[in-house]
Tab-separated table of C-alpha atoms in Angstrom:
chain	number	residue	atom	x	y	z
A	207	MET	CA	-34.895	4.832	-24.759
A	208	SER	CA	-32.231	5.260	-22.070
A	209	ASP	CA	-32.629	8.288	-19.784
A	210	SER	CA	-28.924	8.076	-18.909
A	211	ARG	CA	-28.043	8.374	-22.616
A	212	LEU	CA	-30.166	11.525	-22.913
A	213	PHE	CA	-28.305	13.066	-19.991
A	214	ARG	CA	-24.956	12.069	-21.494
A	215	ILE	CA	-25.911	13.811	-24.740
A	216	LEU	CA	-27.029	16.889	-22.809
A	217	TYR	CA	-23.885	17.062	-20.663
A	218	TYR	CA	-21.712	16.547	-23.749
A	219	LEU	CA	-23.398	19.458	-25.519
A	220	LEU	CA	-23.123	21.620	-22.398
A	221	ASP	CA	-19.399	20.904	-22.315
A	222	ARG	CA	-18.646	21.198	-26.052
A	223	GLY	CA	-21.375	23.555	-27.270
A	224	HIS	CA	-22.193	21.376	-30.258
A	225	ALA	CA	-21.457	17.988	-31.795
A	226	THR	CA	-22.156	16.016	-34.949
A	227	ALA	CA	-24.503	13.026	-35.051
A	228	PRO	CA	-21.680	10.637	-36.088
A	229	GLU	CA	-19.571	11.966	-33.199
A	230	LEU	CA	-22.302	11.312	-30.648
A	231	ALA	CA	-23.197	7.958	-32.189
A	232	ASP	CA	-19.573	6.825	-31.910
A	233	LYS	CA	-19.208	8.062	-28.332
A	234	LEU	CA	-22.443	6.471	-27.122
A	235	GLU	CA	-22.147	3.353	-29.309
A	236	VAL	CA	-25.550	3.736	-30.957
A	237	SER	CA	-26.751	4.500	-34.485
A	238	GLN	CA	-27.097	8.024	-35.886
A	239	ARG	CA	-30.827	7.398	-36.216
A	240	THR	CA	-30.968	6.760	-32.462
A	241	ILE	CA	-29.119	10.023	-31.824
A	242	TYR	CA	-31.664	11.982	-33.873
A	243	ARG	CA	-34.507	10.295	-31.949
A	244	ASP	CA	-32.820	11.269	-28.683
A	245	VAL	CA	-32.473	14.869	-29.866
A	246	GLU	CA	-36.200	14.931	-30.633
A	247	ALA	CA	-36.922	13.547	-27.147
A	248	LEU	CA	-34.784	16.246	-25.524
A	249	SER	CA	-36.503	18.930	-27.565
A	250	SER	CA	-39.935	17.578	-26.583
A	251	ALA	CA	-38.867	17.776	-22.933
A	252	GLY	CA	-38.241	21.510	-23.283
A	253	ILE	CA	-34.473	21.433	-23.797
A	254	PRO	CA	-33.508	24.026	-26.464
A	255	VAL	CA	-31.566	21.603	-28.615
A	256	TYR	CA	-31.671	21.727	-32.403
A	257	ALA	CA	-29.958	20.220	-35.428
A	258	GLU	CA	-28.558	22.141	-38.392
A	259	PRO	CA	-28.215	20.267	-41.708
A	260	GLY	CA	-25.361	20.671	-44.144
A	261	ARG	CA	-21.640	20.115	-44.304
A	262	ASN	CA	-20.882	22.425	-41.368
A	263	GLY	CA	-24.021	21.576	-39.452
A	264	GLY	CA	-24.459	19.636	-36.264
A	265	ILE	CA	-26.435	19.385	-33.056
A	266	TYR	CA	-26.497	22.521	-30.899
A	267	LEU	CA	-27.800	23.848	-27.618
A	268	LEU	CA	-29.293	27.329	-27.560
A	269	HIS	CA	-26.575	29.787	-26.535
A	270	GLY	CA	-26.778	30.669	-22.837
A	271	PHE	CA	-28.706	27.543	-21.817
A	272	THR	CA	-27.817	26.225	-18.343
A	273	LEU	CA	-28.895	23.005	-16.665
A	274	ASP	CA	-31.562	23.630	-14.055
A	275	ARG	CA	-31.119	22.042	-10.642
A	276	ALA	CA	-34.339	20.074	-11.163
A	277	PHE	CA	-32.500	17.754	-13.541
A	278	LEU	CA	-30.633	16.246	-10.599
A	279	SER	CA	-32.290	13.919	-8.121
A	280	ASP	CA	-31.897	14.455	-4.367
A	281	ASN	CA	-29.484	11.513	-4.169
A	282	GLU	CA	-27.400	12.899	-7.056
A	283	LYS	CA	-27.206	16.286	-5.335
A	284	GLN	CA	-26.020	14.649	-2.111
A	285	ASP	CA	-23.415	12.617	-4.021
A	286	ILE	CA	-22.036	15.766	-5.678
A	287	LEU	CA	-21.857	17.653	-2.377
A	288	ALA	CA	-20.235	14.686	-0.616
A	289	SER	CA	-17.552	14.558	-3.307
A	290	LEU	CA	-16.893	18.291	-2.938
A	291	GLN	CA	-16.434	17.896	0.818
A	292	SER	CA	-13.182	16.025	0.184
A	293	ILE	CA	-11.713	18.725	-2.086
A	294	PRO	CA	-10.293	20.985	0.683
A	295	ALA	CA	-8.090	18.055	1.753
A	296	THR	CA	-6.063	18.536	-1.420
A	297	GLY	CA	-5.302	22.143	-0.558
A	298	TYR	CA	-7.704	23.501	-3.181
A	299	THR	CA	-9.364	26.174	-1.033
A	300	SER	CA	-11.950	27.172	-3.648
A	301	GLY	CA	-13.665	23.843	-3.035
A	302	GLU	CA	-15.333	25.202	0.102
A	303	GLU	CA	-16.752	28.165	-1.846
A	304	ILE	CA	-18.093	25.860	-4.568
A	305	LEU	CA	-19.639	23.624	-1.901
A	306	THR	CA	-21.415	26.600	-0.319
A	307	LYS	CA	-22.766	27.847	-3.661
A	308	LEU	CA	-24.031	24.439	-4.775
A	309	SER	CA	-25.621	23.800	-1.380
A	310	ALA	CA	-27.604	27.017	-1.810
A	311	LEU	CA	-28.456	26.201	-5.433
A	312	PHE	CA	-29.680	22.700	-4.547
A	313	HIS	CA	-31.442	23.893	-1.377
A	314	VAL	CA	-29.655	21.108	0.480
A	315	ASN	CA	-28.163	21.507	3.953
A	316	THR	CA	-24.905	19.543	3.880
A	317	GLU	CA	-23.991	17.675	7.033
A	318	ASN	CA	-20.304	17.826	7.942
A	319	TRP	CA	-19.982	14.032	8.069
A	320	LEU	CA	-16.912	13.554	5.900
A	321	GLU	CA	-13.304	14.545	6.585
A	322	VAL	CA	-10.438	13.604	4.279
A	323	ASP	CA	-6.813	14.619	4.844
A	324	PHE	CA	-4.184	13.353	2.404
A	325	SER	CA	-1.275	15.230	4.007
A	326	ARG	CA	1.299	13.608	6.261
A	327	TRP	CA	1.305	14.181	10.021
A	328	GLY	CA	2.977	17.513	10.794
A	329	LYS	CA	3.482	18.473	7.131
A	330	SER	CA	0.061	19.583	5.943
A	331	ALA	CA	1.114	23.139	4.984
A	332	GLY	CA	4.061	22.055	2.827
A	333	ASP	CA	2.224	19.164	1.220
A	334	ASN	CA	-0.822	21.274	0.387
A	335	ALA	CA	1.273	24.114	-1.059
A	336	LYS	CA	3.125	21.636	-3.274
A	337	PHE	CA	-0.143	20.034	-4.369
A	338	GLU	CA	-1.656	23.434	-5.221
A	339	LEU	CA	1.383	24.431	-7.312
A	340	LEU	CA	1.292	21.173	-9.275
A	341	ARG	CA	-2.482	21.398	-9.694
A	342	LEU	CA	-2.100	24.835	-11.264
A	343	ALA	CA	0.675	23.527	-13.506
A	344	VAL	CA	-1.564	20.711	-14.783
A	345	ILE	CA	-4.533	23.001	-15.406
A	346	LYS	CA	-2.581	25.874	-16.957
A	347	HIS	CA	-0.189	23.573	-18.888
A	348	LYS	CA	2.934	25.156	-17.390
A	349	GLU	CA	6.298	23.478	-16.940
A	350	VAL	CA	7.677	22.939	-13.444
A	351	LYS	CA	11.252	22.712	-12.204
A	352	ILE	CA	11.677	20.164	-9.414
A	353	VAL	CA	14.356	18.396	-7.428
A	354	TYR	CA	13.567	14.686	-7.254
A	355	GLU	CA	15.078	12.032	-4.979
A	356	ASN	CA	14.921	8.476	-6.315
A	357	THR	CA	14.953	5.190	-4.378
A	358	ARG	CA	18.778	5.246	-4.350
A	359	SER	CA	18.737	8.613	-2.530
A	360	GLU	CA	20.084	10.358	-5.646
A	361	LYS	CA	18.804	13.912	-6.171
A	362	THR	CA	18.434	15.352	-9.656
A	363	GLU	CA	17.031	18.625	-10.931
A	364	ARG	CA	14.462	18.219	-13.688
A	365	ILE	CA	11.999	20.213	-15.719
A	366	VAL	CA	8.728	18.364	-16.209
A	367	GLN	CA	5.445	18.914	-18.009
A	368	PRO	CA	2.752	17.903	-15.458
A	369	LEU	CA	-0.135	15.960	-16.991
A	370	LYS	CA	-2.091	14.439	-14.114
A	371	LEU	CA	-2.140	14.078	-10.327
A	372	SER	CA	-2.870	10.525	-9.239
A	373	TYR	CA	-3.743	9.115	-5.806
A	374	ARG	CA	-2.990	5.443	-5.376
A	375	SER	CA	-2.209	3.134	-2.475
A	376	LYS	CA	-2.277	5.975	0.091
A	377	GLU	CA	0.189	8.105	-1.868
A	378	TRP	CA	0.039	11.036	-4.300
A	379	TYR	CA	1.914	10.785	-7.616
A	380	LEU	CA	2.552	13.175	-10.487
A	381	LYS	CA	2.296	11.798	-14.014
A	382	ALA	CA	4.415	13.986	-16.275
A	383	PHE	CA	6.671	14.203	-19.304
A	384	CYS	CA	10.278	14.617	-18.177
A	385	LEU	CA	12.364	16.847	-20.464
A	386	LYS	CA	15.595	15.451	-19.012
A	387	LYS	CA	14.691	11.850	-19.895
A	388	GLN	CA	12.536	12.783	-22.898
A	389	ASP	CA	9.970	10.264	-21.715
A	390	PHE	CA	6.902	9.899	-19.519
A	391	ARG	CA	7.579	9.438	-15.807
A	392	ILE	CA	5.701	9.031	-12.522
A	393	PHE	CA	7.009	11.061	-9.577
A	394	LYS	CA	6.075	10.425	-5.956
A	395	LEU	CA	5.014	13.763	-4.456
A	396	ASN	CA	6.766	13.086	-1.143
A	397	ARG	CA	10.095	12.906	-2.999
A	398	ILE	CA	9.595	16.160	-4.891
A	399	SER	CA	11.261	19.207	-3.347
A	400	GLU	CA	11.790	22.834	-4.371
A	401	PRO	CA	8.978	22.889	-6.973
A	402	GLU	CA	9.006	26.051	-9.086
A	403	LEU	CA	6.238	27.029	-11.483
A	404	LEU	CA	7.763	28.234	-14.772
A	405	GLU	CA	6.290	30.577	-17.354
A	406	GLN	CA	6.975	28.149	-20.210
A	407	THR	CA	3.764	26.498	-21.404
A	408	PHE	CA	3.345	23.218	-23.272
A	409	VAL	CA	0.786	21.315	-25.316
A	410	PRO	CA	-0.371	18.422	-23.083
A	411	MET	CA	-0.015	14.876	-24.359
A	412	PRO	CA	-2.104	11.945	-23.118
A	413	TYR	CA	-0.192	9.933	-20.551
A	414	PRO	CA	0.209	6.361	-21.882
A	415	GLU	CA	-1.816	4.145	-19.570
A	416	THR	CA	-0.531	0.599	-19.145
A	417	ILE	CA	-3.436	-0.821	-17.131
A	418	SER	CA	-4.464	-3.080	-19.991
A	419	SER	CA	-0.983	-4.541	-20.289
A	420	PRO	CA	-1.197	-8.314	-19.623
A	421	GLN	CA	2.209	-8.424	-17.928
A	422	SER	CA	3.379	-6.482	-14.890
A	423	PRO	CA	6.880	-4.945	-15.102
A	424	TYR	CA	7.471	-5.947	-11.456
A	425	PRO	CA	8.241	-9.379	-9.975
A	426	ARG	CA	5.628	-11.364	-8.060
A	427	ILE	CA	6.237	-11.367	-4.317
A	428	ALA	CA	4.722	-13.783	-1.793
A	429	LEU	CA	4.971	-12.912	1.908
A	430	LEU	CA	3.939	-15.004	4.924
A	431	PHE	CA	2.733	-12.880	7.857
A	432	SER	CA	2.056	-14.136	11.378
A	433	LYS	CA	-1.535	-13.813	12.582
A	434	GLU	CA	-0.448	-11.316	15.266
A	435	ILE	CA	0.196	-8.728	12.553
A	436	ALA	CA	-2.988	-9.438	10.567
A	437	TYR	CA	-4.381	-5.934	11.144
A	438	ARG	CA	-1.483	-4.419	9.188
A	439	VAL	CA	-1.837	-6.918	6.374
A	440	TYR	CA	-5.526	-6.087	5.888
A	441	ASP	CA	-4.679	-2.374	6.071
A	442	GLU	CA	-2.068	-2.540	3.335
A	443	PHE	CA	-3.175	-5.336	0.977
A	444	ASP	CA	-6.420	-5.944	-0.874
A	445	GLU	CA	-8.467	-8.919	0.290
A	446	THR	CA	-8.049	-10.516	-3.142
A	447	GLN	CA	-4.279	-10.576	-2.508
A	448	ILE	CA	-4.536	-12.331	0.860
A	449	GLU	CA	-4.767	-16.065	1.517
A	450	LYS	CA	-5.620	-17.092	5.077
A	451	GLN	CA	-3.945	-20.209	6.478
A	452	LYS	CA	-5.524	-22.754	8.853
A	453	ASN	CA	-3.464	-21.480	11.809
A	454	GLY	CA	-4.514	-17.868	11.171
A	455	ASP	CA	-1.330	-16.759	9.424
A	456	LEU	CA	-1.694	-14.846	6.154
A	457	ILE	CA	0.030	-15.078	2.787
A	458	ALA	CA	-0.061	-11.894	0.736
A	459	TYR	CA	0.721	-11.764	-2.985
A	460	ALA	CA	1.697	-8.600	-4.841
A	461	GLU	CA	3.682	-7.337	-7.798
A	462	MET	CA	6.032	-4.524	-6.827
A	463	PRO	CA	9.554	-3.213	-7.464
A	464	ILE	CA	12.305	-4.610	-5.265
A	465	ASP	CA	13.945	-1.424	-4.070
A	466	ALA	CA	15.060	0.375	-0.905
A	467	TRP	CA	11.462	1.246	-0.008
A	468	LEU	CA	10.386	-2.423	-0.090
A	469	ILE	CA	13.354	-3.522	2.040
A	470	GLY	CA	12.560	-0.866	4.635
A	471	TYR	CA	8.898	-1.834	4.531
A	472	LEU	CA	9.652	-5.522	5.149
A	473	LEU	CA	12.078	-4.677	7.969
A	474	SER	CA	9.252	-2.789	9.706
A	475	PHE	CA	7.532	-6.158	10.321
A	476	GLY	CA	10.545	-7.537	12.190
A	477	THR	CA	10.329	-11.315	12.706
A	478	GLN	CA	6.642	-11.447	11.835
A	479	VAL	CA	7.167	-11.746	8.077
A	480	ASP	CA	8.769	-14.513	6.065
A	481	ILE	CA	9.575	-14.181	2.355
A	482	ILE	CA	8.277	-17.093	0.304
A	483	GLU	CA	9.279	-15.753	-3.101
A	484	PRO	CA	11.432	-14.626	-4.751
A	485	LYS	CA	14.136	-16.468	-2.786
A	486	TYR	CA	16.850	-13.911	-3.556
A	487	LEU	CA	14.875	-11.268	-1.691
A	488	LYS	CA	15.543	-13.179	1.561
A	489	LYS	CA	19.299	-12.656	1.097
A	490	ILE	CA	18.856	-8.942	0.418
A	491	LEU	CA	16.704	-8.518	3.536
A	492	ALA	CA	19.049	-10.577	5.717
A	493	LYS	CA	22.072	-8.564	4.558
A	494	GLN	CA	20.336	-5.281	5.351
A	495	ALA	CA	19.252	-6.543	8.785
A	496	LEU	CA	22.830	-7.662	9.537
A	497	GLU	CA	24.219	-4.274	8.551
A	498	ILE	CA	21.720	-2.592	10.852
A	499	TYR	CA	22.730	-4.911	13.691
A	500	GLU	CA	26.463	-4.334	13.144
A	501	LYS	CA	25.957	-0.582	13.121
A	502	ASN	CA	23.825	-0.488	16.255
A	503	LYS	CA	25.122	-3.377	18.381
A	504	PRO	CA	26.207	-2.362	21.890
């Protein structure tokens, strides 16, 4: 019998209030007979869980039951508190209050060893206020009016239905349904301005995840970096994307959109990057560099 499965059943019932045996069996990928055995084990351990037969029956927890702190190990308590320590970085101020309450509940003195700040230098107030507004919109299922600037520096006003905030590759993104485009879109938070929380509510839809897609929508890029800039390469690429050469130079492989951001990013390396593929990207970069030279030559 798996202890972790018993806890998953318990947490599921705490969250939902009740469930059917087929529902739990499907979720945990075991037989219904196993679920009933697990329910008996929980009951024997003193958990007020019971099963009601019949068409409208199911598996229930006694109303008002709460999970005692003893069900968490010391390591699990520390992991929970460590996770909560990063919450204030998002601008969610209630995280500190939750951290204080749980520390008292667990009888654990949290050491202030972790500091996370997702905001940009000099813009923490604006970034955190924007994050808090979008967080509320996601939780309360309220539409938001935004002004968004795309990679071509074009600004458009849109009304979106926020579904999820996502942090990836050192940047915050908003996954939402765009009413203007009538489709799902991902918006970079740094490019969102003038966010306004609207009173109009919506029924949230699951954002279509494409992680399992076998093909990337972006072209494969190979970049050769000189060894002198290796620290930046390891900062910004995963080790699995980097191939070290005998002379110390590095080749980095990635799949990304070829847009104004990428051109600016490559220009920031100056002469210490060479484009291996795609070949046409070399012409785009060279043209941009020439235009910069012509505009700024003495």
